[in-house]
Amino acid sequence: MKTHRIRVISRALVVAAIACVLLTSQGTAQDSKPKFDVKIRDEKAVVNAMDDTGAIDPTQRINFNGQNFAGQGFYLNIRTMNNQTLHLSHFPMFKIDERILQPGQGGRFEAKKGDLGKTPGGRKRVGYASSWIIDDIHITQTAELHPTKAKPGQKRLMNTVLISYTIENKSGRAHSVGARMCMDTYVISNDGCLFAAPTHPKKILDGIVLKDKTLPPYVQMLQIPNLDNPGYVSHLTINIGGKYENMNKVVLSSLRAGFGGWDMNAIQAMGDSAISGFWATKEIKPGGKRELAYAYGEGVAVPLGSEGRFNIALGGSFEPGKLCTISAVVADPARGQSLTLELPKGMQRVDGKEIEPVAALAEDQEFSSVLWKARVLEPGEHTIRIRSSNGMTLSKIVTVTATK
């Protein structure tokens, strides 16, 4: 009996010893498991630096329509949402083979188009288009609600109007065509509003020609001629980008200078200011066309080349061997936009293709997104880079360091 008890105790001691060894080895393994410190920082954006999120608040914040005696547009009326005046007369003029014409002076108008369809990214376009045909020159004006630039972290507001002209030569011979935008300026309560521009910092502008190096990306119209307290400020955006030609000259003047001729003298406003923007006269060959544009409203219009802006978001674990997620959040995708994920040697793509298309936005969406899964293979500094087909590149630098 005593021998049996000794054997049982001995077996218990052996089991306990084995358990102790196992627990000790497990504890040692857990204690020896490497730990990692992960730090993430942004690399400077390439080509198209972002000054806002790119997201758009779709709420319409400006009123506009087209008026003329033919009922087809071309003579714009742009007002605030509170129906406050942002200009008086506002219309184009064209020089066609030395003839100076306003739409309606000869020719005919085609029916106004009420539905502009959608942007390449899937956002519904709000506005109208109408055409004036004079001989074999077809001129289509499109007026469209358009977003303006935003402060960092804020959404873009729909508070300006993009006005474009497509001039097509459908004849069998070349024609020379120039264009001019004429506006009798009036901001909220001031028929003699004066001007400001980034090419002339800290100056009130009155009676001046802006061209060449002094031509700014936009001109401001000040309700009150005081840079520190200007009241309401409207903006004429000159630099639209994309496929459109920009104005090559802007004249800040007075209504007294007249709109009857082609050019406009720069004289002081004297209580009744006006502005004209010019596109140089150029030859349009048979079957050719010119596309011109500017914007007017509360803010500075977003250049058309900024479609498809995106940000990078990272998730999951960046410890070696574990899964992490890499996503690109795209605002207002461009037509046919795609994103390419570039990973360093120390990382491996697990899910998602190297090149992924960006889906168009649904009606209720603000962003489109692309998602990849990956893993870190070894400690070190890893640059995750995403290149967009619209020319923009963003990077995140992930530094993984083993710690004791």
Coordinates of C-alpha atoms in Angstrom, one line a residue:
M1 CA 0.0 0.0 0.0
K2 CA 2.8 2.3 0.9
T3 CA 4.6 1.4 -2.3
H4 CA 1.4 2.2 -4.3
R5 CA 1.1 5.6 -2.6
I6 CA 4.7 6.4 -3.4
R7 CA 4.1 5.4 -7.1
V8 CA 1.0 7.7 -7.3
I9 CA 2.9 10.6 -5.7
S10 CA 5.8 10.0 -8.0
R11 CA 3.6 10.0 -11.0
A12 CA 1.9 13.2 -9.7
L13 CA 5.3 14.8 -9.2
V14 CA 6.3 13.8 -12.8
V15 CA 3.0 15.3 -14.2
A16 CA 3.5 18.4 -12.2
A17 CA 7.0 18.7 -13.3
I18 CA 6.0 18.3 -17.0
A19 CA 3.2 20.9 -16.5
C20 CA 5.7 23.2 -14.9
V21 CA 8.1 22.8 -17.8
L22 CA 5.3 23.4 -20.3
L23 CA 4.0 26.5 -18.5
T24 CA 7.6 27.8 -18.2
S25 CA 8.3 27.2 -21.9
Q26 CA 5.0 28.8 -22.9
G27 CA 5.7 31.8 -20.6
T28 CA 9.2 32.0 -22.1
A29 CA 7.7 31.9 -25.6
Q30 CA 5.2 34.6 -24.9
D31 CA 7.8 36.7 -23.2
S32 CA 10.2 36.2 -26.2
K33 CA 7.5 37.1 -28.8
P34 CA 8.7 40.3 -30.5
K35 CA 6.7 43.5 -30.1
F36 CA 6.5 46.2 -32.7
D37 CA 6.1 49.9 -32.8
V38 CA 4.2 51.2 -35.8
K39 CA 4.3 54.8 -37.0
I40 CA 2.5 56.3 -40.0
R41 CA 3.1 59.6 -41.7
D42 CA 2.1 61.2 -45.0
E43 CA 4.4 61.8 -47.9
K44 CA 3.9 65.0 -49.8
A45 CA 1.3 64.8 -52.5
V46 CA 2.6 64.8 -56.1
V47 CA 1.1 66.9 -59.0
N48 CA -2.2 67.9 -57.6
A49 CA -1.8 69.1 -54.0
M50 CA -5.2 69.0 -52.1
D51 CA -6.5 71.9 -50.2
D52 CA -9.8 70.3 -49.2
T53 CA -11.5 66.9 -48.9
G54 CA -12.9 67.1 -52.4
A55 CA -16.4 66.2 -51.1
I56 CA -19.3 68.2 -52.4
D57 CA -22.3 69.4 -50.5
P58 CA -25.0 69.1 -53.3
T59 CA -27.2 71.9 -51.9
Q60 CA -27.8 74.6 -54.5
R61 CA -26.6 77.9 -53.0
I62 CA -27.0 80.3 -56.0
N63 CA -29.9 81.1 -58.4
F64 CA -29.4 81.4 -62.2
N65 CA -31.4 81.3 -65.4
G66 CA -31.1 82.4 -69.0
Q67 CA -33.1 85.2 -70.5
N68 CA -33.5 86.9 -73.9
F69 CA -36.1 87.9 -76.4
A70 CA -36.0 84.4 -78.0
G71 CA -36.4 82.7 -74.7
Q72 CA -33.3 80.6 -75.2
G73 CA -30.8 81.8 -72.6
F74 CA -27.4 83.4 -73.4
Y75 CA -28.4 86.5 -71.4
L76 CA -27.6 85.4 -67.9
N77 CA -29.3 86.3 -64.6
I78 CA -27.3 85.2 -61.5
R79 CA -28.6 86.0 -58.0
T80 CA -28.0 84.8 -54.4
M81 CA -30.4 82.3 -52.9
N82 CA -32.0 85.3 -51.1
N83 CA -32.6 86.8 -54.5
Q84 CA -30.0 89.5 -54.0
T85 CA -28.5 91.0 -57.1
L86 CA -25.0 89.9 -58.2
H87 CA -25.0 91.8 -61.6
L88 CA -27.3 93.6 -64.0
S89 CA -26.8 92.8 -67.7
H90 CA -24.6 89.9 -68.4
F91 CA -24.2 88.6 -71.9
P92 CA -21.7 87.5 -74.6
M93 CA -20.6 89.1 -77.8
F94 CA -18.8 87.4 -80.8
K95 CA -16.6 88.7 -83.5
I96 CA -17.2 86.5 -86.6
D97 CA -15.1 87.4 -89.6
E98 CA -15.0 91.0 -88.3
R99 CA -18.8 91.2 -87.7
I100 CA -19.5 92.1 -84.1
L101 CA -22.7 90.3 -83.1
Q102 CA -24.8 89.5 -80.0
P103 CA -26.8 86.3 -79.9
G104 CA -30.2 87.1 -81.6
Q105 CA -28.8 89.6 -84.0
G106 CA -29.5 87.4 -87.0
G107 CA -29.5 83.7 -87.1
R108 CA -31.7 81.5 -85.1
F109 CA -31.9 79.8 -81.7
E110 CA -32.3 76.1 -81.1
A111 CA -34.5 74.7 -78.3
K112 CA -33.0 74.9 -74.8
K113 CA -31.8 71.6 -73.3
G114 CA -33.2 71.0 -69.8
D115 CA -31.2 68.0 -68.8
L116 CA -27.4 68.1 -68.8
G117 CA -27.0 64.5 -67.7
K118 CA -24.3 63.6 -65.2
T119 CA -20.7 64.4 -64.5
P120 CA -18.1 61.7 -65.3
G121 CA -18.2 60.8 -61.6
G122 CA -22.0 60.3 -61.6
R123 CA -23.1 63.6 -60.1
K124 CA -26.2 65.1 -61.6
R125 CA -25.6 68.3 -63.5
V126 CA -27.9 71.2 -62.8
G127 CA -28.3 73.8 -65.5
Y128 CA -29.3 74.3 -69.1
A129 CA -27.8 74.6 -72.6
S130 CA -29.0 76.5 -75.6
S131 CA -27.6 77.1 -79.1
W132 CA -27.5 80.1 -81.5
I133 CA -26.8 79.4 -85.1
I134 CA -25.5 82.2 -87.4
D135 CA -24.8 81.1 -90.9
D136 CA -22.7 77.9 -90.4
I137 CA -21.3 78.9 -87.0
H138 CA -23.0 77.0 -84.2
I139 CA -22.5 78.5 -80.7
T140 CA -23.8 76.5 -77.7
Q141 CA -23.9 78.2 -74.3
T142 CA -24.1 75.9 -71.2
A143 CA -24.8 77.4 -67.7
E144 CA -24.2 74.9 -64.9
L145 CA -24.2 74.8 -61.1
H146 CA -20.6 74.3 -60.1
P147 CA -18.6 73.7 -56.8
T148 CA -16.2 76.2 -55.3
K149 CA -12.9 75.7 -53.5
A150 CA -13.2 74.8 -49.8
K151 CA -11.1 75.3 -46.7
P152 CA -9.1 72.3 -45.5
G153 CA -11.5 69.6 -44.1
Q154 CA -14.6 71.3 -45.4
K155 CA -17.0 70.3 -48.2
R156 CA -17.1 72.2 -51.5
L157 CA -20.3 74.3 -51.9
M158 CA -22.4 74.6 -55.0
N159 CA -22.4 78.4 -55.1
T160 CA -21.1 79.4 -58.5
V161 CA -22.2 79.1 -62.1
L162 CA -19.9 77.6 -64.8
I163 CA -20.6 79.3 -68.2
S164 CA -19.1 77.7 -71.3
Y165 CA -19.3 78.3 -75.0
T166 CA -18.7 75.7 -77.7
I167 CA -18.1 77.4 -81.1
E168 CA -18.3 75.0 -84.0
N169 CA -17.5 75.7 -87.7
K170 CA -19.8 73.6 -89.7
S171 CA -19.1 75.3 -93.0
G172 CA -16.7 74.3 -95.8
R173 CA -14.3 77.2 -95.2
A174 CA -12.3 78.7 -92.3
H175 CA -13.8 81.5 -90.1
S176 CA -12.2 83.8 -87.6
V177 CA -14.0 84.0 -84.3
G178 CA -13.4 86.0 -81.1
A179 CA -15.5 86.2 -78.0
R180 CA -16.2 88.6 -75.2
M181 CA -18.2 88.4 -71.9
C182 CA -19.8 91.7 -70.9
M183 CA -21.2 92.4 -67.4
D184 CA -22.7 95.5 -65.8
T185 CA -21.5 94.8 -62.3
Y186 CA -23.7 95.2 -59.2
V187 CA -23.1 93.5 -55.9
I188 CA -26.0 93.3 -53.4
S189 CA -26.5 97.1 -53.1
N190 CA -23.6 98.7 -54.9
D191 CA -23.9 99.5 -58.7
G192 CA -20.3 100.9 -58.5
C193 CA -18.6 97.9 -56.9
L194 CA -14.9 97.9 -57.3
F195 CA -12.4 95.0 -57.8
A196 CA -9.5 93.1 -56.3
A197 CA -7.3 90.4 -57.7
P198 CA -4.4 88.1 -56.3
T199 CA -2.0 89.6 -58.9
H200 CA -2.4 93.0 -57.3
P201 CA -2.3 92.2 -53.5
K202 CA -3.6 94.7 -51.0
K203 CA -5.0 97.0 -53.7
I204 CA -8.5 98.1 -54.8
L205 CA -8.7 98.0 -58.6
D206 CA -10.5 100.6 -60.6
G207 CA -10.0 101.3 -64.3
I208 CA -7.3 98.7 -65.2
V209 CA -6.5 96.1 -67.9
L210 CA -5.4 92.7 -66.7
K211 CA -3.5 90.6 -69.1
D212 CA -0.3 88.5 -69.6
K213 CA 1.5 88.4 -66.2
T214 CA -1.1 90.5 -64.4
L215 CA -4.0 88.3 -65.5
P216 CA -5.2 86.6 -62.3
P217 CA -6.9 83.2 -61.9
Y218 CA -9.9 85.1 -60.6
V219 CA -11.3 88.7 -60.0
Q220 CA -13.2 89.7 -56.9
M221 CA -16.1 92.2 -56.9
L222 CA -16.4 93.9 -53.6
Q223 CA -19.8 95.2 -52.2
I224 CA -17.8 97.7 -50.1
P225 CA -14.4 99.0 -51.5
N226 CA -12.6 98.0 -48.3
L227 CA -10.3 95.0 -48.3
D228 CA -10.6 94.6 -44.6
N229 CA -14.4 94.9 -44.6
P230 CA -15.6 94.2 -48.1
G231 CA -19.1 93.0 -47.4
Y232 CA -20.3 90.4 -49.9
V233 CA -17.6 89.3 -52.3
S234 CA -18.4 87.7 -55.6
H235 CA -15.9 86.0 -57.9
L236 CA -15.3 85.8 -61.6
T237 CA -13.1 82.7 -62.1
I238 CA -11.0 83.0 -65.1
N239 CA -8.9 79.8 -64.8
I240 CA -11.3 76.9 -65.3
G241 CA -8.8 74.3 -66.7
G242 CA -9.7 71.1 -68.4
K243 CA -10.4 71.4 -72.1
Y244 CA -11.5 75.1 -72.0
E245 CA -9.6 78.2 -73.2
N246 CA -9.3 80.9 -70.5
M247 CA -9.8 84.6 -71.1
N248 CA -6.6 86.3 -72.3
K249 CA -7.7 89.8 -71.1
V250 CA -10.0 91.3 -68.5
V251 CA -10.9 95.0 -68.4
L252 CA -12.2 96.6 -65.2
S253 CA -14.0 99.7 -66.2
S254 CA -17.2 101.7 -66.1
L255 CA -20.5 101.2 -67.8
R256 CA -19.8 104.7 -69.3
A257 CA -17.1 103.0 -71.4
G258 CA -19.9 101.3 -73.3
F259 CA -20.6 97.9 -74.7
G260 CA -21.4 99.0 -78.2
G261 CA -18.0 98.3 -79.9
W262 CA -15.7 95.4 -79.5
D263 CA -13.0 96.7 -77.2
M264 CA -13.6 98.4 -73.9
N265 CA -11.6 101.3 -72.5
A266 CA -10.4 101.1 -68.9
I267 CA -11.8 104.1 -67.1
Q268 CA -12.7 104.6 -63.4
A269 CA -16.1 103.2 -62.4
M270 CA -17.5 106.5 -61.1
G271 CA -20.3 104.8 -59.3
D272 CA -21.3 102.5 -62.2
S273 CA -18.7 99.8 -62.7
A274 CA -18.5 97.1 -65.5
I275 CA -16.2 94.3 -66.5
S276 CA -15.4 92.5 -69.8
G277 CA -13.4 89.4 -70.4
F278 CA -11.9 88.6 -73.9
W279 CA -10.9 85.5 -75.8
A280 CA -8.6 86.3 -78.7
T281 CA -9.8 86.1 -82.3
K282 CA -8.7 82.8 -83.8
E283 CA -9.3 80.9 -87.0
I284 CA -11.5 77.9 -86.8
K285 CA -11.0 75.4 -89.7
P286 CA -13.9 73.6 -91.3
G287 CA -15.3 71.1 -88.9
G288 CA -13.2 72.6 -86.1
K289 CA -14.3 74.2 -82.8
R290 CA -13.3 76.3 -79.8
E291 CA -14.4 75.7 -76.2
L292 CA -14.3 78.7 -73.8
A293 CA -15.4 79.0 -70.2
Y294 CA -15.5 81.1 -67.0
A295 CA -17.5 81.0 -63.8
Y296 CA -19.3 83.6 -61.7
G297 CA -20.8 83.4 -58.2
E298 CA -19.9 83.5 -54.5
G299 CA -16.7 81.5 -54.5
V300 CA -13.7 80.6 -56.6
A301 CA -14.7 77.8 -59.0
V302 CA -13.0 74.5 -58.6
P303 CA -10.8 73.8 -61.7
L304 CA -12.2 71.0 -63.8
G305 CA -8.9 69.1 -63.6
S306 CA -9.4 68.4 -59.9
E307 CA -12.0 65.7 -60.5
G308 CA -11.1 62.4 -58.9
R309 CA -9.2 63.7 -55.9
F310 CA -8.7 61.1 -53.2
N311 CA -7.3 60.4 -49.7
I312 CA -5.6 57.2 -48.4
A313 CA -7.0 55.5 -45.3
L314 CA -5.1 52.6 -43.5
G315 CA -6.5 50.0 -41.1
G316 CA -5.9 46.6 -39.5
S317 CA -2.5 45.6 -38.1
F318 CA 0.9 46.5 -39.6
E319 CA 2.8 44.0 -37.4
P320 CA 4.7 41.5 -39.7
G321 CA 2.5 38.7 -40.8
K322 CA -0.8 40.3 -39.9
L323 CA -3.5 41.7 -42.3
C324 CA -3.8 45.4 -42.9
T325 CA -6.2 47.3 -45.2
I326 CA -5.4 50.1 -47.6
S327 CA -8.3 52.1 -49.0
A328 CA -8.5 55.1 -51.3
V329 CA -11.5 57.4 -50.8
V330 CA -12.4 59.2 -54.0
A331 CA -14.5 62.4 -54.3
D332 CA -16.3 63.1 -57.6
P333 CA -14.5 60.4 -59.6
A334 CA -13.3 61.3 -63.1
R335 CA -14.5 59.3 -66.1
G336 CA -12.6 56.1 -66.5
Q337 CA -10.5 56.8 -63.4
S338 CA -8.4 53.9 -62.0
L339 CA -6.0 53.6 -59.1
T340 CA -2.7 51.7 -59.0
L341 CA -1.4 50.4 -55.6
E342 CA 2.4 50.3 -55.4
L343 CA 3.9 48.3 -52.4
P344 CA 7.6 48.0 -51.4
K345 CA 9.5 44.7 -51.2
G346 CA 8.7 44.5 -47.5
M347 CA 5.0 44.2 -48.1
Q348 CA 2.7 41.8 -49.9
R349 CA -0.7 42.5 -51.6
V350 CA -3.2 39.8 -50.4
D351 CA -6.5 40.9 -51.8
G352 CA -7.4 43.3 -54.7
K353 CA -5.8 43.9 -58.1
E354 CA -2.8 46.1 -58.5
I355 CA -4.9 48.4 -60.8
E356 CA -8.5 48.9 -59.7
P357 CA -11.2 51.0 -61.4
V358 CA -13.1 53.7 -59.5
A359 CA -16.8 53.2 -59.5
A360 CA -19.1 56.1 -60.4
L361 CA -21.1 57.7 -57.6
A362 CA -24.7 56.6 -56.9
E363 CA -27.3 59.2 -56.3
D364 CA -26.9 59.2 -52.5
Q365 CA -23.1 58.8 -52.4
E366 CA -20.5 61.4 -51.5
F367 CA -17.5 59.2 -52.1
S368 CA -16.4 56.2 -54.1
S369 CA -13.8 53.9 -52.5
V370 CA -11.3 51.2 -53.5
L371 CA -10.0 48.6 -51.0
W372 CA -6.9 46.4 -50.9
K373 CA -5.7 44.0 -48.2
A374 CA -2.0 43.4 -47.6
R375 CA 0.6 42.4 -45.0
V376 CA 3.9 43.6 -43.8
L377 CA 6.6 40.9 -44.3
E378 CA 9.4 42.4 -42.2
P379 CA 10.2 45.4 -40.0
G380 CA 11.5 48.6 -41.7
E381 CA 10.2 51.7 -43.5
H382 CA 7.5 50.9 -46.1
T383 CA 6.2 53.5 -48.5
I384 CA 2.6 52.7 -49.7
R385 CA 1.9 54.6 -52.9
I386 CA -1.3 55.0 -54.8
R387 CA -1.2 56.5 -58.3
S388 CA -4.4 57.8 -60.0
S389 CA -4.9 57.8 -63.8
N390 CA -5.8 61.5 -63.5
G391 CA -2.1 62.3 -62.6
M392 CA -2.3 62.5 -58.8
T393 CA -0.1 60.4 -56.5
L394 CA -0.4 60.0 -52.7
S395 CA 1.8 58.1 -50.3
K396 CA 1.8 56.9 -46.7
I397 CA 5.1 55.9 -45.0
V398 CA 4.7 53.1 -42.5
T399 CA 7.6 52.5 -40.2
V400 CA 7.6 49.2 -38.3
T401 CA 10.3 48.8 -35.5
A402 CA 10.8 45.8 -33.3
T403 CA 10.9 46.6 -29.6
K404 CA 12.2 44.7 -26.6

